Amino acid sequence: MMETEVISIHDMSESIESIQKAARVIQSGGLVVFPTETVYGLGADATSAMAAEKIYRAKGRPSDNPLIIHIATPSDAEDYTVTSPLYYRLAERFMPGPLTVILLAKDTVPLATRGGLDTVAVRCPAHPIANALIRAAGVPIAAPSANLSGSPSPTTAKHVIEDMRGRCDVIIDGGDSEFGLESTIVKIVDDDTLLLLRPGKITPDDLREVCSEIQIAEAVTKALAEGERVLSPGMKYRHYAPKAPVVLLDGDAPTCIRYIKENAHERICVLVYHEELPLYEKQLPDARLYDFGRRACAEEQAHKLFYLLREADKENYDVIYAPTPEKEGVELALYNRMIRAAAYKIITLK
Ligand code: TXA
Ligand code: MG
């Protein structure tokens, strides 16, 4: 176990010294957990193979699963990747922000950082602490989500500390992540075509504003077939899976409640849309009910999902039920994360 310093930054104007201290840790090859607008990241110098190895070790992550390199401004990608006109159209519209773009890598990015691939993922985060840290470090910061491999990405300092205390040098507590799900990942296929590898806050419709064709990788909404070639190494790893089985229910509230009652379990947990809470409370008085946000507000649900899954995971439930999101807009990102948490188990009740 290593000594981890936790630094709280709640006011950017008083943060300069803290940021500089964390930046020096990055420069000397250390590990710093920092907040972004999506989820917390576990960062290290992206130009150092040794630093990348440290990240893999701290997370318990297979080293063929590449890291995203975080840059301070879109044009910084020039030093590390082969950019294109479409990259700059994306940058102009969505950066800084929750978008990651896969580009051909230059030799300046060590193979360890990109998991041995000839491409590399770049992202320019909008969070002021992330941005200030990258600038102060003077190098791009390689960072996966700051969870132990296999558990949901952390969206609060508390969850980061649970996973990463003793495994990194510094944790910067910058409060709760605004969005709560990881960035949208796209790969540039050609100048008019993007392949969506991971949905996020930036939706396929948003992407269509700068690119005429948006292809959606099959693995975004379906389980990979045995032996199928993966487009993104992360797709093949088990993700976001709590200890209790998660079951997605697709139906209206009364039908779901009936199903839950018929399938006897002792310790039941349900993520319930805000409006449906009174009905669930009346019908399932013994179940633990978590408010999953308003039905029509996917961003509220995105903000809560990983937090709730992690909290639920501590309670040893026999089963965790959750609703099935639509496959459109921001809900596509929820759907993508939730089917993984549920190991693709959806009970259709309509
Ligand atoms: O919001 C986010 O993207 C957060 C914050 C910290 O920026 N980061 C994040 O990183 O979610 P990570 O490592 O947990 O997820 C990155 C995903 C992985 O599934 C990885 O396989 C994929 O991106 N990836 C990275 N480089 C790739 C590449 N060159 N080609 C295809 N997929 C890549
Ligand atoms: Mg991750």
CSV table of C-alpha atoms and ligand atoms in Angstrom, one decimal:
chain,number,residue,atom,x,y,z
A,1,MET,CA,0.0,0.0,0.0
A,2,MET,CA,1.3,3.5,-0.8
A,3,GLU,CA,0.5,6.7,1.0
A,4,THR,CA,-2.4,8.6,-0.7
A,5,GLU,CA,-2.9,12.3,-0.1
A,6,VAL,CA,-6.5,13.5,-0.5
A,7,ILE,CA,-6.7,17.2,-1.6
A,8,SER,CA,-10.1,18.9,-1.7
A,9,ILE,CA,-10.7,21.6,-4.2
A,10,HIS,CA,-14.0,23.3,-4.1
A,11,ASP,CA,-13.0,26.8,-5.2
A,12,MET,CA,-10.9,27.1,-8.3
A,13,SER,CA,-9.5,30.5,-7.3
A,14,GLU,CA,-7.8,29.0,-4.3
A,15,SER,CA,-6.6,25.9,-6.1
A,16,ILE,CA,-3.4,26.9,-7.7
A,17,GLU,CA,-1.0,25.4,-5.2
A,18,SER,CA,-2.9,22.2,-5.0
A,19,ILE,CA,-2.9,21.8,-8.8
A,20,GLN,CA,0.8,22.5,-9.0
A,21,LYS,CA,1.5,19.9,-6.4
A,22,ALA,CA,-0.5,17.3,-8.2
A,23,ALA,CA,1.1,18.3,-11.5
A,24,ARG,CA,4.5,17.7,-10.0
A,25,VAL,CA,3.4,14.2,-9.1
A,26,ILE,CA,2.4,13.6,-12.7
A,27,GLN,CA,5.7,15.0,-14.0
A,28,SER,CA,7.7,12.7,-11.7
A,29,GLY,CA,5.8,9.6,-12.9
A,30,GLY,CA,3.2,9.3,-10.1
A,31,LEU,CA,-0.6,8.7,-10.1
A,32,VAL,CA,-3.2,11.4,-9.5
A,33,VAL,CA,-6.9,10.8,-9.4
A,34,PHE,CA,-8.7,13.9,-10.7
A,35,PRO,CA,-12.3,14.9,-11.4
A,36,THR,CA,-13.8,15.3,-14.9
A,37,GLU,CA,-17.3,16.2,-16.0
A,38,THR,CA,-18.0,12.6,-16.8
A,39,VAL,CA,-16.4,10.4,-14.1
A,40,TYR,CA,-13.2,10.5,-12.0
A,41,GLY,CA,-10.0,9.6,-13.8
A,42,LEU,CA,-6.8,7.9,-12.6
A,43,GLY,CA,-4.1,9.9,-14.3
A,44,ALA,CA,-0.4,9.6,-15.2
A,45,ASP,CA,2.0,11.1,-17.7
A,46,ALA,CA,0.8,9.8,-21.1
A,47,THR,CA,4.2,10.0,-22.6
A,48,SER,CA,5.7,7.6,-20.1
A,49,ALA,CA,5.4,3.8,-20.6
A,50,MET,CA,6.3,3.3,-17.0
A,51,ALA,CA,3.5,5.6,-15.8
A,52,ALA,CA,1.0,3.6,-18.0
A,53,GLU,CA,2.1,0.4,-16.4
A,54,LYS,CA,1.5,1.9,-13.0
A,55,ILE,CA,-2.1,2.8,-14.0
A,56,TYR,CA,-2.8,-0.8,-15.1
A,57,ARG,CA,-1.4,-2.2,-11.9
A,58,ALA,CA,-3.3,0.3,-9.7
A,59,LYS,CA,-6.6,-0.6,-11.4
A,60,GLY,CA,-6.0,-4.3,-11.8
A,61,ARG,CA,-6.6,-3.7,-15.5
A,62,PRO,CA,-5.4,-5.9,-18.3
A,63,SER,CA,-2.7,-4.1,-20.1
A,64,ASP,CA,-4.2,-4.7,-23.6
A,65,ASN,CA,-7.0,-2.3,-22.7
A,66,PRO,CA,-5.8,1.1,-23.9
A,67,LEU,CA,-6.0,4.4,-22.0
A,68,ILE,CA,-7.5,7.7,-23.1
A,69,ILE,CA,-5.0,10.6,-23.3
A,70,HIS,CA,-6.4,13.8,-21.9
A,71,ILE,CA,-5.2,17.0,-23.6
A,72,ALA,CA,-5.7,20.7,-22.6
A,73,THR,CA,-6.8,22.0,-26.0
A,74,PRO,CA,-7.9,20.2,-29.2
A,75,SER,CA,-4.8,21.2,-31.2
A,76,ASP,CA,-2.5,19.4,-28.7
A,77,ALA,CA,-3.6,16.2,-30.5
A,78,GLU,CA,-1.2,17.2,-33.3
A,79,ASP,CA,1.8,16.1,-31.3
A,80,TYR,CA,0.4,12.6,-30.6
A,81,THR,CA,-2.0,11.7,-33.4
A,82,VAL,CA,-2.8,12.1,-37.1
A,83,THR,CA,-5.7,14.5,-37.1
A,84,SER,CA,-8.2,15.2,-39.9
A,85,PRO,CA,-10.8,17.8,-40.9
A,86,LEU,CA,-13.5,15.8,-39.2
A,87,TYR,CA,-11.5,15.8,-36.0
A,88,TYR,CA,-11.5,19.6,-36.0
A,89,ARG,CA,-15.2,19.7,-36.8
A,90,LEU,CA,-15.8,17.5,-33.7
A,91,ALA,CA,-13.4,19.6,-31.7
A,92,GLU,CA,-15.1,22.9,-32.6
A,93,ARG,CA,-18.5,21.6,-31.7
A,94,PHE,CA,-17.9,19.4,-28.7
A,95,MET,CA,-14.5,20.2,-27.1
A,96,PRO,CA,-13.7,20.7,-24.4
A,97,GLY,CA,-16.4,18.2,-23.4
A,98,PRO,CA,-17.4,14.6,-22.9
A,99,LEU,CA,-16.2,13.3,-26.3
A,100,THR,CA,-13.3,10.9,-26.9
A,101,VAL,CA,-12.0,10.5,-30.5
A,102,ILE,CA,-9.9,7.5,-31.7
A,103,LEU,CA,-7.1,8.6,-34.1
A,104,LEU,CA,-4.0,7.1,-35.6
A,105,ALA,CA,-1.2,7.4,-33.0
A,106,LYS,CA,2.2,8.9,-33.5
A,107,ASP,CA,5.3,7.4,-31.9
A,108,THR,CA,5.2,10.0,-29.2
A,109,VAL,CA,2.5,7.9,-27.5
A,110,PRO,CA,4.2,4.8,-25.9
A,111,LEU,CA,2.7,1.4,-26.9
A,112,ALA,CA,1.9,0.7,-23.3
A,113,THR,CA,-0.4,3.8,-23.2
A,114,ARG,CA,-2.4,2.6,-26.2
A,115,GLY,CA,-2.5,-1.1,-25.3
A,116,GLY,CA,-0.3,-2.0,-28.2
A,117,LEU,CA,-2.7,-0.6,-30.8
A,118,ASP,CA,-1.8,1.8,-33.7
A,119,THR,CA,-4.5,4.1,-32.7
A,120,VAL,CA,-5.0,6.3,-29.6
A,121,ALA,CA,-8.0,7.8,-27.8
A,122,VAL,CA,-7.9,11.5,-27.1
A,123,ARG,CA,-10.2,13.6,-25.0
A,124,CYS,CA,-10.2,17.3,-24.0
A,125,PRO,CA,-12.1,17.4,-20.7
A,126,ALA,CA,-14.2,20.5,-19.8
A,127,HIS,CA,-13.8,20.2,-16.0
A,128,PRO,CA,-11.7,23.2,-14.8
A,129,ILE,CA,-9.6,21.1,-12.4
A,130,ALA,CA,-8.8,18.5,-15.1
A,131,ASN,CA,-7.9,21.3,-17.6
A,132,ALA,CA,-5.8,23.1,-15.1
A,133,LEU,CA,-4.0,19.9,-14.1
A,134,ILE,CA,-3.1,19.0,-17.7
A,135,ARG,CA,-1.8,22.5,-18.4
A,136,ALA,CA,0.3,22.6,-15.2
A,137,ALA,CA,1.7,19.1,-15.9
A,138,GLY,CA,2.8,20.2,-19.4
A,139,VAL,CA,2.1,16.7,-20.7
A,140,PRO,CA,-1.1,14.9,-21.8
A,141,ILE,CA,-2.5,12.8,-19.0
A,142,ALA,CA,-3.4,9.2,-19.6
A,143,ALA,CA,-6.4,8.2,-17.6
A,144,PRO,CA,-9.0,5.5,-17.4
A,145,SER,CA,-11.9,5.8,-15.0
A,146,ALA,CA,-10.6,5.7,-11.4
A,147,ASN,CA,-12.4,2.5,-10.4
A,148,LEU,CA,-10.9,-0.9,-9.7
A,149,SER,CA,-11.3,-3.0,-12.9
A,150,GLY,CA,-14.8,-4.4,-13.1
A,151,SER,CA,-16.6,-2.0,-10.8
A,152,PRO,CA,-18.6,1.0,-11.9
A,153,SER,CA,-16.8,4.2,-12.6
A,154,PRO,CA,-16.6,6.5,-9.5
A,155,THR,CA,-18.6,9.7,-9.6
A,156,THR,CA,-18.0,10.9,-6.1
A,157,ALA,CA,-14.8,11.4,-4.1
A,158,LYS,CA,-16.1,8.9,-1.5
A,159,HIS,CA,-16.2,6.1,-4.2
A,160,VAL,CA,-12.8,7.0,-5.5
A,161,ILE,CA,-11.3,6.8,-2.0
A,162,GLU,CA,-13.0,3.4,-1.5
A,163,ASP,CA,-11.2,2.0,-4.6
A,164,MET,CA,-8.0,4.0,-4.9
A,165,ARG,CA,-6.8,5.0,-1.4
A,166,GLY,CA,-3.4,3.3,-1.0
A,167,ARG,CA,-3.1,2.7,-4.8
A,168,CYS,CA,-2.2,6.2,-6.0
A,169,ASP,CA,-0.2,9.3,-4.8
A,170,VAL,CA,-2.9,11.9,-4.8
A,171,ILE,CA,-6.7,12.0,-5.0
A,172,ILE,CA,-8.2,15.4,-5.9
A,173,ASP,CA,-11.7,15.7,-4.5
A,174,GLY,CA,-13.6,18.0,-6.8
A,175,GLY,CA,-17.1,17.1,-5.7
A,176,ASP,CA,-19.6,15.0,-7.6
A,177,SER,CA,-19.2,14.3,-11.4
A,178,GLU,CA,-21.6,16.4,-13.3
A,179,PHE,CA,-22.7,13.9,-15.9
A,180,GLY,CA,-21.9,10.6,-14.2
A,181,LEU,CA,-21.3,8.3,-17.2
A,182,GLU,CA,-18.1,8.1,-19.2
A,183,SER,CA,-17.5,10.0,-22.4
A,184,THR,CA,-18.9,9.2,-25.8
A,185,ILE,CA,-16.2,7.4,-27.8
A,186,VAL,CA,-16.1,7.7,-31.6
A,187,LYS,CA,-13.7,6.4,-34.2
A,188,ILE,CA,-13.1,8.4,-37.4
A,189,VAL,CA,-13.7,6.0,-40.3
A,190,ASP,CA,-13.4,8.6,-43.1
A,191,ASP,CA,-14.2,12.3,-43.3
A,192,ASP,CA,-18.0,11.7,-43.4
A,193,THR,CA,-18.2,8.6,-41.3
A,194,LEU,CA,-18.0,8.1,-37.5
A,195,LEU,CA,-18.2,4.8,-35.7
A,196,LEU,CA,-19.8,5.1,-32.2
A,197,LEU,CA,-18.0,2.8,-29.8
A,198,ARG,CA,-19.4,3.9,-26.5
A,199,PRO,CA,-22.5,6.2,-26.2
A,200,GLY,CA,-22.4,9.1,-23.7
A,201,LYS,CA,-23.8,12.5,-23.1
A,202,ILE,CA,-23.0,13.5,-26.7
A,203,THR,CA,-25.6,11.5,-28.6
A,204,PRO,CA,-25.7,10.2,-32.2
A,205,ASP,CA,-28.0,13.1,-33.1
A,206,ASP,CA,-25.5,15.6,-31.7
A,207,LEU,CA,-22.7,13.9,-33.8
A,208,ARG,CA,-24.9,14.2,-36.9
A,209,GLU,CA,-24.5,18.0,-36.7
A,210,VAL,CA,-20.9,17.7,-37.9
A,211,CYS,CA,-20.8,14.3,-39.7
A,212,SER,CA,-23.3,12.8,-42.1
A,213,GLU,CA,-23.0,9.2,-41.3
A,214,ILE,CA,-23.0,7.8,-37.8
A,215,GLN,CA,-22.5,4.1,-37.5
A,216,ILE,CA,-23.2,2.4,-34.2
A,217,ALA,CA,-21.1,-0.5,-33.2
A,218,GLU,CA,-23.2,-3.6,-32.6
A,219,ALA,CA,-21.6,-4.1,-29.2
A,220,VAL,CA,-23.2,-0.8,-28.0
A,221,THR,CA,-26.5,-2.5,-27.6
A,222,LYS,CA,-25.8,-6.3,-27.8
A,223,ALA,CA,-23.6,-8.9,-26.2
A,224,LEU,CA,-20.6,-9.8,-28.2
A,225,ALA,CA,-20.9,-13.2,-29.9
A,226,GLU,CA,-18.4,-15.8,-28.8
A,227,GLY,CA,-15.1,-15.2,-30.7
A,228,GLU,CA,-16.3,-11.9,-32.3
A,229,ARG,CA,-13.6,-9.4,-33.1
A,230,VAL,CA,-13.8,-6.4,-30.8
A,231,LEU,CA,-13.5,-2.8,-32.1
A,232,SER,CA,-12.6,-1.5,-28.7
A,233,PRO,CA,-10.7,-3.7,-26.3
A,234,GLY,CA,-12.9,-2.4,-23.4
A,235,MET,CA,-15.9,-4.1,-25.0
A,236,LYS,CA,-14.7,-7.5,-24.1
A,237,TYR,CA,-14.3,-7.0,-20.4
A,238,ARG,CA,-16.9,-7.5,-17.8
A,239,HIS,CA,-18.2,-4.1,-16.7
A,240,TYR,CA,-20.2,-2.4,-14.0
A,241,ALA,CA,-21.3,-5.7,-12.5
A,242,PRO,CA,-22.4,-5.5,-8.9
A,243,LYS,CA,-22.2,-8.6,-6.7
A,244,ALA,CA,-26.0,-9.1,-6.7
A,245,PRO,CA,-27.5,-10.0,-10.1
A,246,VAL,CA,-29.0,-7.0,-11.8
A,247,VAL,CA,-32.2,-7.7,-13.8
A,248,LEU,CA,-33.7,-5.1,-16.2
A,249,LEU,CA,-37.5,-5.1,-16.3
A,250,ASP,CA,-39.2,-3.8,-19.5
A,251,GLY,CA,-42.8,-2.9,-18.8
A,252,ASP,CA,-45.1,-0.5,-16.9
A,253,ALA,CA,-44.9,-0.1,-13.2
A,254,PRO,CA,-47.9,-2.3,-12.1
A,255,THR,CA,-46.6,-5.1,-14.4
A,256,CYS,CA,-43.1,-4.9,-13.0
A,257,ILE,CA,-44.3,-4.9,-9.5
A,258,ARG,CA,-46.4,-8.0,-10.1
A,259,TYR,CA,-43.3,-9.7,-11.6
A,260,ILE,CA,-41.2,-8.7,-8.6
A,261,LYS,CA,-43.8,-10.1,-6.2
A,262,GLU,CA,-44.1,-13.4,-8.1
A,263,ASN,CA,-40.3,-13.9,-8.1
A,264,ALA,CA,-39.8,-14.3,-4.4
A,265,HIS,CA,-36.5,-12.9,-3.1
A,266,GLU,CA,-35.7,-11.9,0.5
A,267,ARG,CA,-33.6,-8.9,0.0
A,268,ILE,CA,-34.8,-6.9,-3.0
A,269,CYS,CA,-33.5,-3.6,-4.3
A,270,VAL,CA,-35.2,-1.6,-7.0
A,271,LEU,CA,-34.2,1.4,-8.9
A,272,VAL,CA,-37.5,3.2,-9.4
A,273,TYR,CA,-38.4,6.3,-11.5
A,274,HIS,CA,-39.2,9.2,-9.2
A,275,GLU,CA,-42.8,9.4,-10.2
A,276,GLU,CA,-43.4,5.7,-9.5
A,277,LEU,CA,-42.0,5.7,-6.0
A,278,PRO,CA,-45.4,6.1,-4.2
A,279,LEU,CA,-46.8,3.1,-6.0
A,280,TYR,CA,-43.7,0.9,-5.3
A,281,GLU,CA,-43.7,2.0,-1.7
A,282,LYS,CA,-47.3,0.9,-1.3
A,283,GLN,CA,-46.9,-2.4,-3.2
A,284,LEU,CA,-43.5,-3.5,-2.1
A,285,PRO,CA,-43.1,-2.2,1.5
A,286,ASP,CA,-40.2,-4.6,2.2
A,287,ALA,CA,-38.0,-3.8,-0.8
A,288,ARG,CA,-35.2,-1.2,-0.7
A,289,LEU,CA,-36.2,1.4,-3.2
A,290,TYR,CA,-33.8,3.9,-4.7
A,291,ASP,CA,-35.0,7.0,-6.5
A,292,PHE,CA,-33.6,6.7,-10.0
A,293,GLY,CA,-34.6,10.3,-11.1
A,294,ARG,CA,-37.5,11.4,-13.2
A,295,ARG,CA,-38.6,9.2,-16.0
A,296,ALA,CA,-38.2,11.8,-18.7
A,297,CYS,CA,-34.9,13.0,-17.4
A,298,ALA,CA,-32.1,10.7,-18.6
A,299,GLU,CA,-29.5,13.1,-17.4
A,300,GLU,CA,-30.8,12.8,-13.9
A,301,GLN,CA,-30.6,9.0,-14.2
A,302,ALA,CA,-27.1,9.2,-15.7
A,303,HIS,CA,-26.0,11.3,-12.8
A,304,LYS,CA,-27.3,8.7,-10.3
A,305,LEU,CA,-26.7,5.3,-12.0
A,306,PHE,CA,-23.1,4.4,-10.9
A,307,TYR,CA,-23.6,6.0,-7.5
A,308,LEU,CA,-26.6,3.8,-6.9
A,309,LEU,CA,-25.1,0.6,-8.2
A,310,ARG,CA,-22.1,1.1,-6.0
A,311,GLU,CA,-24.2,1.9,-2.9
A,312,ALA,CA,-26.6,-1.0,-3.6
A,313,ASP,CA,-23.6,-3.3,-4.0
A,314,LYS,CA,-22.7,-2.8,-0.3
A,315,GLU,CA,-26.0,-4.1,0.9
A,316,ASN,CA,-25.9,-7.8,-0.2
A,317,TYR,CA,-29.2,-7.8,-2.0
A,318,ASP,CA,-30.4,-11.0,-3.6
A,319,VAL,CA,-31.4,-9.1,-6.7
A,320,ILE,CA,-31.3,-5.5,-8.0
A,321,TYR,CA,-34.1,-4.6,-10.4
A,322,ALA,CA,-34.0,-1.6,-12.7
A,323,PRO,CA,-36.0,-0.3,-15.6
A,324,THR,CA,-34.9,-0.7,-19.2
A,325,PRO,CA,-34.0,2.6,-20.9
A,326,GLU,CA,-34.8,3.4,-24.5
A,327,LYS,CA,-32.0,3.1,-27.1
A,328,GLU,CA,-32.1,6.8,-28.1
A,329,GLY,CA,-30.5,10.0,-27.1
A,330,VAL,CA,-28.8,10.0,-23.7
A,331,GLU,CA,-30.8,6.9,-22.8
A,332,LEU,CA,-28.7,5.0,-25.2
A,333,ALA,CA,-25.7,5.6,-22.8
A,334,LEU,CA,-27.8,4.4,-19.9
A,335,TYR,CA,-29.0,1.3,-21.9
A,336,ASN,CA,-25.4,0.5,-22.8
A,337,ARG,CA,-24.1,0.6,-19.2
A,338,MET,CA,-27.2,-1.0,-17.7
A,339,ILE,CA,-27.3,-4.1,-20.0
A,340,ARG,CA,-23.7,-4.7,-19.0
A,341,ALA,CA,-24.4,-4.4,-15.3
A,342,ALA,CA,-27.3,-6.9,-16.0
A,343,ALA,CA,-25.1,-9.2,-18.0
A,344,TYR,CA,-27.6,-8.6,-20.8
A,345,LYS,CA,-30.6,-10.0,-18.9
A,346,ILE,CA,-33.8,-8.1,-19.8
A,347,ILE,CA,-37.2,-9.4,-18.8
A,348,THR,CA,-39.8,-8.2,-21.3
A,349,LEU,CA,-43.2,-7.7,-19.7
A,350,LYS,CA,-45.2,-6.2,-22.5
B,1,TXA,O1,-15.2,9.8,-19.5
B,1,TXA,C1,-14.2,9.1,-19.8
B,1,TXA,O2,-13.9,8.8,-20.9
B,1,TXA,C2,-13.3,8.8,-18.6
B,1,TXA,C3,-12.7,10.0,-18.0
B,1,TXA,C4,-11.7,9.7,-16.9
B,1,TXA,O3,-12.1,10.7,-19.1
B,1,TXA,N1,-12.4,7.8,-19.0
B,1,TXA,C5,-12.7,6.5,-19.3
B,1,TXA,O4,-11.6,5.7,-19.6
B,1,TXA,O5,-13.8,6.1,-19.3
B,1,TXA,P1,-11.7,4.1,-19.6
B,1,TXA,O6,-10.3,3.7,-19.8
B,1,TXA,O7,-12.4,3.6,-18.4
B,1,TXA,O8,-12.5,3.8,-20.9
B,1,TXA,C6,-11.9,4.0,-22.1
B,1,TXA,C7,-12.4,3.0,-23.1
B,1,TXA,C8,-11.9,1.6,-22.9
B,1,TXA,O9,-13.0,0.8,-23.0
B,1,TXA,C9,-10.9,1.3,-24.0
B,1,TXA,O10,-10.9,0.0,-24.4
B,1,TXA,C10,-11.3,2.3,-25.1
B,1,TXA,O11,-11.8,3.4,-24.4
B,1,TXA,N2,-10.2,2.7,-25.9
B,1,TXA,C11,-9.1,3.4,-25.5
B,1,TXA,N3,-8.2,3.5,-26.6
B,1,TXA,C12,-8.8,2.9,-27.6
B,1,TXA,C13,-8.4,2.7,-29.0
B,1,TXA,N4,-7.3,3.2,-29.5
B,1,TXA,N5,-9.3,2.1,-29.8
B,1,TXA,C14,-10.5,1.6,-29.4
B,1,TXA,N6,-10.9,1.8,-28.1
B,1,TXA,C15,-10.1,2.4,-27.2
B,2,MG,MG,-13.5,2.5,-17.2
